[in-house]
Tab-separated table of C-alpha atoms (C1' of nucleotides) in Angstrom:
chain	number	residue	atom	x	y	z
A	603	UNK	CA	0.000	0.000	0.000
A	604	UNK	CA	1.963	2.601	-1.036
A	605	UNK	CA	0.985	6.493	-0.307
A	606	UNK	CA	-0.551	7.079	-3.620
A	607	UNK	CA	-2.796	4.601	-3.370
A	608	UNK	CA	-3.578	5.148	0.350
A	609	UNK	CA	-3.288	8.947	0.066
A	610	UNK	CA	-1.576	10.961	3.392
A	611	UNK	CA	-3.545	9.869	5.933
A	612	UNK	CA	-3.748	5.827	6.222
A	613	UNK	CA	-6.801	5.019	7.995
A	614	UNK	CA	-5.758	2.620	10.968
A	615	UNK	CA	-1.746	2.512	11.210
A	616	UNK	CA	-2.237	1.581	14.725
A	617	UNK	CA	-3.857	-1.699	13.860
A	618	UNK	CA	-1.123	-1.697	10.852
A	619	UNK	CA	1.492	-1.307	13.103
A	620	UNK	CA	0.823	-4.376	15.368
A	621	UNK	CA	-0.326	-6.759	12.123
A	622	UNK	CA	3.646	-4.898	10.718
A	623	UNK	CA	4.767	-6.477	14.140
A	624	UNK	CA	3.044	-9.692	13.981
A	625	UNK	CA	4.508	-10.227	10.401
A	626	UNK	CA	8.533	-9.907	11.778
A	627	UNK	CA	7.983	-11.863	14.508
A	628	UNK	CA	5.954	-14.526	12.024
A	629	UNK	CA	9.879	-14.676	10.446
A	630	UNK	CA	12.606	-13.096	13.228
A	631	UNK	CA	13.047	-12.856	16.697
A	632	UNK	CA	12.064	-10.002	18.978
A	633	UNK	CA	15.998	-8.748	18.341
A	634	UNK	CA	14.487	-7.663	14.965
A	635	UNK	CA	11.648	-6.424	15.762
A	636	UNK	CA	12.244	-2.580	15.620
A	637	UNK	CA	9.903	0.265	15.298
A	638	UNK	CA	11.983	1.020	12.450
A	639	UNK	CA	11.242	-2.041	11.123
A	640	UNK	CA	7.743	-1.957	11.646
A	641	UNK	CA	7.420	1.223	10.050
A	642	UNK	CA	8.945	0.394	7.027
A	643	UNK	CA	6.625	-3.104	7.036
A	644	UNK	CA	3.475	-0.521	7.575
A	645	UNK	CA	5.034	1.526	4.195
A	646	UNK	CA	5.027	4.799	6.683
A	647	UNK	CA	7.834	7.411	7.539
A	648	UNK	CA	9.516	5.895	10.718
A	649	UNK	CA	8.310	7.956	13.662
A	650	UNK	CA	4.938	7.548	12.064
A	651	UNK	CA	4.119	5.161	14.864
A	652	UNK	CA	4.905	7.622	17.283
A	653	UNK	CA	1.710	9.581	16.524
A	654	UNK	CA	-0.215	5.799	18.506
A	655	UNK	CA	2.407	4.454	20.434
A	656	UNK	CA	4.197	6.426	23.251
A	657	UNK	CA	7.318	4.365	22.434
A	658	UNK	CA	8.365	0.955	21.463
A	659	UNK	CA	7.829	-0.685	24.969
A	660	UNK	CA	4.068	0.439	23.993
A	661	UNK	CA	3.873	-1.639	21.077
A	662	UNK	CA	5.497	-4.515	22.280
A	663	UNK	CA	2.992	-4.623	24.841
A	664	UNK	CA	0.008	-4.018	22.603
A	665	UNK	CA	1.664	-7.106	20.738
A	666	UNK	CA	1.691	-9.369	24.006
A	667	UNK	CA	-2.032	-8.326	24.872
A	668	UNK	CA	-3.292	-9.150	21.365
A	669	UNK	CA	-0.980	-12.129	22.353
A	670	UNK	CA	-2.568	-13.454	24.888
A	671	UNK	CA	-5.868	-12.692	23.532
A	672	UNK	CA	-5.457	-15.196	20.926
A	673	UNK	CA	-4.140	-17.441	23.242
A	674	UNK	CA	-6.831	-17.319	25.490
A	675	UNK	CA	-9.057	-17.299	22.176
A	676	UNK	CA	-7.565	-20.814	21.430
A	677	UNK	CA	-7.510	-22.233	24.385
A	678	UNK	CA	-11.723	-21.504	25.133
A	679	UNK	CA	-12.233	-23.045	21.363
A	680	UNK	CA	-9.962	-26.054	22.270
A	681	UNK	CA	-12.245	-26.539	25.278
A	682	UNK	CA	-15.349	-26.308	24.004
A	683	UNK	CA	-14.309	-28.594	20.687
A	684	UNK	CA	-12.656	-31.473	23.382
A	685	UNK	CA	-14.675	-34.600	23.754
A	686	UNK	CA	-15.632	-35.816	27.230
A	687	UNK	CA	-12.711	-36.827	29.665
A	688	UNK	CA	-10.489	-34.876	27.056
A	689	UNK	CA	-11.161	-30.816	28.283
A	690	UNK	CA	-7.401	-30.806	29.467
A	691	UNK	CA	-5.422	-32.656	26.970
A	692	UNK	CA	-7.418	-30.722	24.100
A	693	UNK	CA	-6.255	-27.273	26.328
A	694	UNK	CA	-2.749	-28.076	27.001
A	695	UNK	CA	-2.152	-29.433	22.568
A	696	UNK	CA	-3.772	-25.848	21.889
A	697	UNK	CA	-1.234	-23.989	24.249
A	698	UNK	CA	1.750	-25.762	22.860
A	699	UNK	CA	0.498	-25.580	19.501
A	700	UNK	CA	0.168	-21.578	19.638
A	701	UNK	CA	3.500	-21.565	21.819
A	702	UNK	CA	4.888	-23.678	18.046
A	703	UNK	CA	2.934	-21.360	15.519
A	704	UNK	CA	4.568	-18.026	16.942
A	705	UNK	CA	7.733	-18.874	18.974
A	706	UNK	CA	8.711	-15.387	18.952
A	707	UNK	CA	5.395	-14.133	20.000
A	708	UNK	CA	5.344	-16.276	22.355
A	709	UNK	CA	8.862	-15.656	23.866
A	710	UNK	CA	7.971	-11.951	23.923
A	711	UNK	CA	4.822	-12.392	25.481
A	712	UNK	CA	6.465	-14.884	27.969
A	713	UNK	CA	10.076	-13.644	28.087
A	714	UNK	CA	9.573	-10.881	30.735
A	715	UNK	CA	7.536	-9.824	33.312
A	716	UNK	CA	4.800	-7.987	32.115
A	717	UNK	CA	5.167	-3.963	32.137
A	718	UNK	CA	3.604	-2.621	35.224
A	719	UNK	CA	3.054	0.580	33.192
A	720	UNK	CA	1.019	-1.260	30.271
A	721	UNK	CA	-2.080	-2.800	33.108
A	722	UNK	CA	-3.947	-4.485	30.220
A	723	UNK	CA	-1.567	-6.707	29.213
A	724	UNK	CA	-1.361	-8.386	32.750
A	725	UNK	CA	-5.333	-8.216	32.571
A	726	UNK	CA	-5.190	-10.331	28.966
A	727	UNK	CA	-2.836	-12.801	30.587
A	728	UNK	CA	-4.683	-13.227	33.366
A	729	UNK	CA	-7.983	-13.752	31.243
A	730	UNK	CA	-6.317	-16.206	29.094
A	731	UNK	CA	-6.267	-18.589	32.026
A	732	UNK	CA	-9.610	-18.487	32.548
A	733	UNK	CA	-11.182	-21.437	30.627
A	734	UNK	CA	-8.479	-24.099	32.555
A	735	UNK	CA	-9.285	-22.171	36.145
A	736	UNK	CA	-13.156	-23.329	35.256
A	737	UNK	CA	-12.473	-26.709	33.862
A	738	UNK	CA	-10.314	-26.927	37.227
A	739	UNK	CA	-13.048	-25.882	39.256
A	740	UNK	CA	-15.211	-29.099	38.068
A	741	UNK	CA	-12.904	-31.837	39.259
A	742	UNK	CA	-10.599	-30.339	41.709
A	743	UNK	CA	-11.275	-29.960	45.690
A	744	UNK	CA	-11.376	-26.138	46.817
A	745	UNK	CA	-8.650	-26.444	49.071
A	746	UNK	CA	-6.257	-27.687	46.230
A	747	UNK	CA	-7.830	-25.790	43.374
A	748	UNK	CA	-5.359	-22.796	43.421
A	749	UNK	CA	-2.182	-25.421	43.798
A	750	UNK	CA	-3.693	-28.004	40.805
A	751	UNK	CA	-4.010	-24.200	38.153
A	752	UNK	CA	-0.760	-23.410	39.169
A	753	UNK	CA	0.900	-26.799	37.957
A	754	UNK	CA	-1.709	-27.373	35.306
A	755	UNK	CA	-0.433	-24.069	33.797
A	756	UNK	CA	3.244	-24.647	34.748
A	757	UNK	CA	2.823	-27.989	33.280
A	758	UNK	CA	1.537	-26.980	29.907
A	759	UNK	CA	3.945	-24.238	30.276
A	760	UNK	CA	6.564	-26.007	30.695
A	761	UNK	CA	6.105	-28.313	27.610
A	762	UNK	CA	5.700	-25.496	25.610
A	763	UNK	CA	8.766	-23.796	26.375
A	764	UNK	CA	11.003	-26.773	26.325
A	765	UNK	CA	9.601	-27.656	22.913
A	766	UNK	CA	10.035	-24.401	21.314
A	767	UNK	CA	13.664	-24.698	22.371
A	768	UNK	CA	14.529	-28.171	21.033
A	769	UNK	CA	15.161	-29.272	24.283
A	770	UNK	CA	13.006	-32.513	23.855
A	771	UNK	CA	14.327	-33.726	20.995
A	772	UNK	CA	12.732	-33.853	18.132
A	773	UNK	CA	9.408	-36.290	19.042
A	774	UNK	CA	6.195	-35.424	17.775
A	775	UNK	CA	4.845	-32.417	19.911
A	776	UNK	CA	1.281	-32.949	19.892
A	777	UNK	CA	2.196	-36.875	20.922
A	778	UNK	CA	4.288	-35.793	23.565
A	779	UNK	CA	1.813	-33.258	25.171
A	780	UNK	CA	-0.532	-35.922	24.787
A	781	UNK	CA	1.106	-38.746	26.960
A	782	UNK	CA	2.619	-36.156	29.364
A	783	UNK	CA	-0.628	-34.386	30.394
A	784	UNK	CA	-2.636	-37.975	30.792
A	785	UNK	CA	0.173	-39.201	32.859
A	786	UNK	CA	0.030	-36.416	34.681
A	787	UNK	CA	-3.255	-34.845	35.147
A	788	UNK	CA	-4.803	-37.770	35.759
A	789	UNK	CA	-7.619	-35.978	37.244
A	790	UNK	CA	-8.774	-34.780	33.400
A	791	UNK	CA	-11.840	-33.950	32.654
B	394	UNK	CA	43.056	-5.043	37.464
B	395	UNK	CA	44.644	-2.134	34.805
B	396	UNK	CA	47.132	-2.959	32.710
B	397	UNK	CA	49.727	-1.657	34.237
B	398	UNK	CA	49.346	-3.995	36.779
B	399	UNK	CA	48.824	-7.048	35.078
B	400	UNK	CA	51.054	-6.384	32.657
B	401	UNK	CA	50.428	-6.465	29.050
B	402	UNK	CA	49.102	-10.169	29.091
B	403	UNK	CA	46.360	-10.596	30.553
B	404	UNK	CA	46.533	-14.418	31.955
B	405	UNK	CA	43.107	-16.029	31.760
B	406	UNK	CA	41.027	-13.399	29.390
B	407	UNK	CA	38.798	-16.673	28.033
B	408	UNK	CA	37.930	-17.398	31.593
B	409	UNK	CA	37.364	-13.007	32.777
B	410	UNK	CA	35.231	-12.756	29.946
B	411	UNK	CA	32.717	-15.137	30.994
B	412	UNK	CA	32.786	-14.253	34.243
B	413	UNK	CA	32.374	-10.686	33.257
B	414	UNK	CA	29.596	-11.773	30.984
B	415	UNK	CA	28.142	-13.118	33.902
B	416	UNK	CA	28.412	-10.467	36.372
B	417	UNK	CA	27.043	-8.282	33.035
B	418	UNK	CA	23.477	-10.936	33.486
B	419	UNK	CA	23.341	-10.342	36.973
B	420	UNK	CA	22.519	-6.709	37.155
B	421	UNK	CA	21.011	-6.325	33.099
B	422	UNK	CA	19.374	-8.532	30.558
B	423	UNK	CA	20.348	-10.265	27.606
B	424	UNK	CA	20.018	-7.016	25.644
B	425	UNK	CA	22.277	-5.338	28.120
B	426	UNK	CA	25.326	-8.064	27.352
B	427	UNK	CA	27.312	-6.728	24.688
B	428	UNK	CA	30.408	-7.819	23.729
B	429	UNK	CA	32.085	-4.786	23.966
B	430	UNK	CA	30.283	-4.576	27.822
B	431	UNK	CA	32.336	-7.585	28.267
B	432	UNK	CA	35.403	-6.572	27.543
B	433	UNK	CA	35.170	-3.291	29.145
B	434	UNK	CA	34.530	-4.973	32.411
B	435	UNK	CA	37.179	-7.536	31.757
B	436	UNK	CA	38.967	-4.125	31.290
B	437	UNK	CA	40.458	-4.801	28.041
B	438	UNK	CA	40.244	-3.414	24.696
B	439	UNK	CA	36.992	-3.728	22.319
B	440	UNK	CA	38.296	-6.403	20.660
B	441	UNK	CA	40.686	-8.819	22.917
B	442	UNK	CA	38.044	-11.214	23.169
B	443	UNK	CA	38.209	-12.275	19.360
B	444	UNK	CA	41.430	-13.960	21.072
B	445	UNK	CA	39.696	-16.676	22.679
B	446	UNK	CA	35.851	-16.499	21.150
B	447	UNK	CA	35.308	-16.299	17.418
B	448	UNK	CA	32.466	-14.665	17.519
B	449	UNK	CA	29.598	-13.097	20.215
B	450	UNK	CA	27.605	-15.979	19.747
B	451	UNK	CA	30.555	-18.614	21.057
B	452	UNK	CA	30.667	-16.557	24.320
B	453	UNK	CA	27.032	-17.016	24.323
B	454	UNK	CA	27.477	-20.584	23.958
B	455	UNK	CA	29.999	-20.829	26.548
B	456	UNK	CA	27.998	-18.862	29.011
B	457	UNK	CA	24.829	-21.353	28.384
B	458	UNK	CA	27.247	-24.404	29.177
B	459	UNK	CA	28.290	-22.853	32.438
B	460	UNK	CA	25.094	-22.036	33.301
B	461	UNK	CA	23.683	-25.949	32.697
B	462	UNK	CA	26.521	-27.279	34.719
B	463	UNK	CA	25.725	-24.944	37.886
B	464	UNK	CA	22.269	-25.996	37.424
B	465	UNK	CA	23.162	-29.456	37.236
B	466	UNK	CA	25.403	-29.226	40.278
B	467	UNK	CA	22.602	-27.411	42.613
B	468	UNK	CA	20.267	-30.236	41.633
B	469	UNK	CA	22.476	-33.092	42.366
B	470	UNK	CA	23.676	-31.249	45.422
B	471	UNK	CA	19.522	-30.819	46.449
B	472	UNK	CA	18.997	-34.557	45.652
B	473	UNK	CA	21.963	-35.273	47.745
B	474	UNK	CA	20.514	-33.345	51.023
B	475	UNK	CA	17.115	-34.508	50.607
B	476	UNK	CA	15.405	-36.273	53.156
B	477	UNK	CA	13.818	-39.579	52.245
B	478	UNK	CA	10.632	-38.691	50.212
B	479	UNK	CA	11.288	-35.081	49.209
B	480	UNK	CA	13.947	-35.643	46.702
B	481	UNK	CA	11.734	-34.643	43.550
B	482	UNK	CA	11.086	-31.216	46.042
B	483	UNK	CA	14.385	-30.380	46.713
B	484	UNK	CA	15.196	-30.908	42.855
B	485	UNK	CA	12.227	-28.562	41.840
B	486	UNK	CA	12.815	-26.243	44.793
B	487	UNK	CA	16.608	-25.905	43.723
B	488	UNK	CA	15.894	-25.673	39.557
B	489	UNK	CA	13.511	-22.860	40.386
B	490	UNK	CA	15.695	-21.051	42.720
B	491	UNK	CA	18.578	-21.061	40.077
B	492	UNK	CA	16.110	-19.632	38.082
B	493	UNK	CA	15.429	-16.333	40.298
B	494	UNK	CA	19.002	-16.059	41.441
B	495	UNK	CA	20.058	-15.742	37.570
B	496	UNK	CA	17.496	-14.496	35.711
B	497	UNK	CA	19.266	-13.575	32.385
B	498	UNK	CA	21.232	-16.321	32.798
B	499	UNK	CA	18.378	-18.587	32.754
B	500	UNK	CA	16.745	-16.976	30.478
B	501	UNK	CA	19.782	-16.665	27.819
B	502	UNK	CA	19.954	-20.958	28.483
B	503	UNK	CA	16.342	-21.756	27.478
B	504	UNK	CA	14.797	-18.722	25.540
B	505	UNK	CA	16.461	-20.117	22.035
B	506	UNK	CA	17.576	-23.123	20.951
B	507	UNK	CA	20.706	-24.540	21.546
B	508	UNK	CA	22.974	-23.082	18.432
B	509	UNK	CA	23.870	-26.274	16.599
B	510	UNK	CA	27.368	-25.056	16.248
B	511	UNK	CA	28.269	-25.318	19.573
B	512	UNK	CA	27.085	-29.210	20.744
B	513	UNK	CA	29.013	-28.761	24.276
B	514	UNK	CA	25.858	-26.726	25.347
B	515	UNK	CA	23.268	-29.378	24.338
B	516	UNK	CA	25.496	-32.392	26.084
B	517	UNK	CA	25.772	-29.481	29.299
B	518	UNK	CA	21.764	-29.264	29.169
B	519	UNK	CA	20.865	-33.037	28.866
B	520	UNK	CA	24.053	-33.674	31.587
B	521	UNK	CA	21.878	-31.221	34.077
B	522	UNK	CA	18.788	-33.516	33.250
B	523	UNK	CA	20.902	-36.853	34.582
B	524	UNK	CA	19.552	-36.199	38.402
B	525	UNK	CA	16.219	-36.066	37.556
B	526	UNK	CA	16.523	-39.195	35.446
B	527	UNK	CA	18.165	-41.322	37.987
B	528	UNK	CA	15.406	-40.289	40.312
B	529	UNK	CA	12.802	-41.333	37.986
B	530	UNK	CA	14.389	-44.542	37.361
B	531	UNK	CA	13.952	-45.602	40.990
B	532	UNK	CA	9.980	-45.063	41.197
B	533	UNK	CA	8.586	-45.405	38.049
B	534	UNK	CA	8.417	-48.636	35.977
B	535	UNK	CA	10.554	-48.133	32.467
B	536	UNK	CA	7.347	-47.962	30.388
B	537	UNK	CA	6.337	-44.360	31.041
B	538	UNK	CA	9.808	-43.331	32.726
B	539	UNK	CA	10.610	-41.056	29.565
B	540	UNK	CA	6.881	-39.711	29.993
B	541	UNK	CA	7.506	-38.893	33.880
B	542	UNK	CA	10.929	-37.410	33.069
B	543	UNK	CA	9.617	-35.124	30.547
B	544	UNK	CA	6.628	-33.993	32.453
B	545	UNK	CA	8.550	-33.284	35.591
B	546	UNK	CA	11.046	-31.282	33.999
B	547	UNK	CA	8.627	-29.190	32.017
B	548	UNK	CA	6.157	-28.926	35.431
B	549	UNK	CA	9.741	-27.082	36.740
B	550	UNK	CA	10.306	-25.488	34.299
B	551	UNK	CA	7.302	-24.448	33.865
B	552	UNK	CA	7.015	-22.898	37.564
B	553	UNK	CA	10.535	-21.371	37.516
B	554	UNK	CA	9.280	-19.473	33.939
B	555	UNK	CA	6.049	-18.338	35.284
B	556	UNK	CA	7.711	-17.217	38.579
B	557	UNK	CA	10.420	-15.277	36.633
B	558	UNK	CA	8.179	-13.941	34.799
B	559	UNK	CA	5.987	-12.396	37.813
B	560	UNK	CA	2.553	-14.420	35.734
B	561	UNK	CA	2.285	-16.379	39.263
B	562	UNK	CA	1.748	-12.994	41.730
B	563	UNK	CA	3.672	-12.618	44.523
B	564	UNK	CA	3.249	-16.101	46.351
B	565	UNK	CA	6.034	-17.252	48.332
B	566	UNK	CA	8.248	-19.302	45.085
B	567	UNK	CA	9.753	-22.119	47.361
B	568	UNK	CA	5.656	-22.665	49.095
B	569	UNK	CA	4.221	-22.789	45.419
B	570	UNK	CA	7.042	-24.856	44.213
B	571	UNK	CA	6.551	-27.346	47.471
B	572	UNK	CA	2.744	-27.367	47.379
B	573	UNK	CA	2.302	-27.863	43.398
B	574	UNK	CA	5.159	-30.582	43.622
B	575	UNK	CA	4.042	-32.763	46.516
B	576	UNK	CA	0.041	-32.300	44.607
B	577	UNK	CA	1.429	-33.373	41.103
B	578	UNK	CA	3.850	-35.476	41.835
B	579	UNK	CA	2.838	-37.892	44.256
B	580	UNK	CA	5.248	-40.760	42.829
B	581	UNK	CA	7.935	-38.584	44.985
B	582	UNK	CA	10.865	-40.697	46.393
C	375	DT	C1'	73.712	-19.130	28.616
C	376	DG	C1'	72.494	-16.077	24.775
C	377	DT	C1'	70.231	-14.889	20.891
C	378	DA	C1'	67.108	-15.013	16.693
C	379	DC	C1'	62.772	-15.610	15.553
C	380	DA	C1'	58.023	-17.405	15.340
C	381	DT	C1'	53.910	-17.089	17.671
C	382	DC	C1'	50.665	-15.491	20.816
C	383	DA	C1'	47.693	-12.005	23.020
C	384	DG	C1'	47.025	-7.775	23.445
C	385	DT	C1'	46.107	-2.374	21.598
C	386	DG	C1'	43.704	1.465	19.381
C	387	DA	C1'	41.445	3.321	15.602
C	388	DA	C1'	38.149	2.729	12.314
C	389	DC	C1'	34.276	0.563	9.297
C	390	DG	C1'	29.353	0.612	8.402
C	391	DC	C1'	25.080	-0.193	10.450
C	392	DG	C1'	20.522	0.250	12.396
C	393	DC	C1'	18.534	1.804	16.254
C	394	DG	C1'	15.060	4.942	19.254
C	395	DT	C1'	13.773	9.259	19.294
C	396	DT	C1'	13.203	14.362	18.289
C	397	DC	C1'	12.538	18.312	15.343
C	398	DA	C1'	10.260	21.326	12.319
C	399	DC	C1'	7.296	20.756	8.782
C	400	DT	C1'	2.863	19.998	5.896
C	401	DG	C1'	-1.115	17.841	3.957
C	402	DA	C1'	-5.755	16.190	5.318
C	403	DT	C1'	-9.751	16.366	8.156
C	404	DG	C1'	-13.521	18.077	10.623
C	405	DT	C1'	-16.046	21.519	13.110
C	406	DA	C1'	-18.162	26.274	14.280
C	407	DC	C1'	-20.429	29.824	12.485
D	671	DT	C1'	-23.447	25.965	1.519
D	672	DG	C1'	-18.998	28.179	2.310
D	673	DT	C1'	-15.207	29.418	4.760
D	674	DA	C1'	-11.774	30.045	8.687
D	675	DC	C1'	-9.305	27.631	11.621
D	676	DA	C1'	-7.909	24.132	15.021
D	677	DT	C1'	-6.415	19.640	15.181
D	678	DC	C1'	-4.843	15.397	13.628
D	679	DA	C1'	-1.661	12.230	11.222
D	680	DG	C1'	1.563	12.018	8.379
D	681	DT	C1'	6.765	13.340	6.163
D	682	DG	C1'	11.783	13.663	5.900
D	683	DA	C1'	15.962	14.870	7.869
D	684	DA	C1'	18.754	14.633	11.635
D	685	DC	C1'	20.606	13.625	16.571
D	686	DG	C1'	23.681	10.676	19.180
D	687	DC	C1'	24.531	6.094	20.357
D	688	DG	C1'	26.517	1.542	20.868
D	689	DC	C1'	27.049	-2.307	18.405
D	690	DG	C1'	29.914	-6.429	16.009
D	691	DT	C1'	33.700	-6.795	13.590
D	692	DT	C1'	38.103	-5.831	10.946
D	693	DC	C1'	42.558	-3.776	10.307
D	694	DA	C1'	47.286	-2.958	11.027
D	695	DC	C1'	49.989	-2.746	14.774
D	696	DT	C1'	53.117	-4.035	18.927
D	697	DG	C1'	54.564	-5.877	23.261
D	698	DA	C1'	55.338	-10.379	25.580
D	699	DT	C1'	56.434	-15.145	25.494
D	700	DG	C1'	58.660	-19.298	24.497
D	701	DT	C1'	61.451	-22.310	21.752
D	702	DA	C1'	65.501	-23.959	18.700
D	703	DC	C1'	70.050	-23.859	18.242
DNA sequence: TGTACATCAGTGAACGCGCGTTCACTGATGTAC
DNA sequence: TGTACATCAGTGAACGCGCGTTCACTGATGTAC
């Protein structure tokens, strides 16, 4: 979209910017994600995304919130697609398969605490967990229900993380998850 | 140490580099480590370092290796202490406190794949698993000891992440890490 | 023991680069009357 | 409906910076004879 076409003004560059985002991280890491960068993917001037985002730490945590948005996104459809006895599995293969679809997404969204000045992001994280904290709160015991979120999350987590880095080898993912989370989770519902 | 009295030599500059590097992870992040940063606090000039690392990434490597060998010496050293039953806790509670004591550092091990140019960090990573393993091998039967081994080393992992990453709130780390242990992993020897 | 010389491990200056951000600006838009 | 004007959303050039790496070099070390 070049400025002829779009004219001076371009209509949403804020959205633009974070799909410009999305699309480096779809093929680098977060070391090249710049604003630069992202301007030049947008096909604007490079302070152009000053005029919606205060500064870079701005966008990259608009990125993580529309991060775990999708996340959380997945991990609801996963549930409500699962068959019986299955809610958990079908959660933790949709977690490590978005973890595997955008590893540097992921690692941004993951590789830091979140920015106390950027609220909503912690706010989309925390919403993201939401479908597992309800399937928990079918089969687990108040008392332990806090304790069994934690390592279901940790768990799933966990998986995700090591996979993305190769440190598992090279077996099938979704086979992996699989056996780990009925061996573990026994309690799946 | 300035040159003058050192002399013009400087002794062990492979070995002040990483250490250097190090100190660099303890007080900034990954972005922070630069190999010029390095060699200023080894307090030598820009490039010295090209003497005994051909590149930034090798130091990397080399700083990942050290890193899995402390980690695997705190959790052989935890198994060691443990008292009869808690083993699998004192592993977990150890991983996950080498975790918060070195953030960067843990996060410059696991947040990217092992480079396949430098295989002494992969055989340092799978060496730090060998504690775990032997654990395993005592109290689960053969068939789903590769399962058990994976899933409590991502469950870990998966805790020490979200802790680092502030995604747990400000629980007490070593109460979450006990509680979500001794709940998932019963099997504990 | 002394000396010539190869090698090693540093120095210091420079390269080109891309970055985040700021500045002064201008074209486009929309609103009040 | 027309016009003046405030505001918004871009442009393009420039800032200072630190980076990884290379170059040509020199001082220190150690070995062969």
């Amino acid at each position: 979209v070049s400025t002829s076409e779009r004219g001076y003004h371009h209509g949403d560059l804020r959205a633009a910017c974070l799909d410009a985002a999305l699309a480096l991280l779809e093929t680098g890491d977060e070391a090249d994600l710049s604003l630069r960068a992202v301007a030049r993917r947008a096909g604007v001037s490079p302070n152009a995304p000053y005029r919606h985002y205060p500064d870079k730490d701005a966008l990259l945590a608009a990125l993580a919130t529309r991060g775990y948005q999708q996340l959380g996104d997945d991990l609801a459809a996963a549930d409500a697609a699962a068959e019986p006895g299955r809610h958990f599995v079908a959660m933790a293969t949709a977690y490590v398969a978005y973890a595997l679809a955008h590893p540097a997404l992921f690692r941004l969204m993951f590789g830091h605490p979140c920015s106390r000045s950027h609220p909503e992001t912690t706010e989309a994280a925390h919403a993201a967990a939401v479908p597992l904290a309800a399937r928990a709160a079918e089969v687990v015991p108040p008392g332990s229900r806090d304790t069994f979120v934690t390592g279901a999350w940790s768990l799933v987590h966990g998986l995700a993380a090591l996979l993305l880095d190769g440190k598992l080898g090279d077996s099938d993912p979704a086979a992996v998850v699989d056996r780990v989370i009925t061996t573990m989770l026994p309690a799946s519902t």
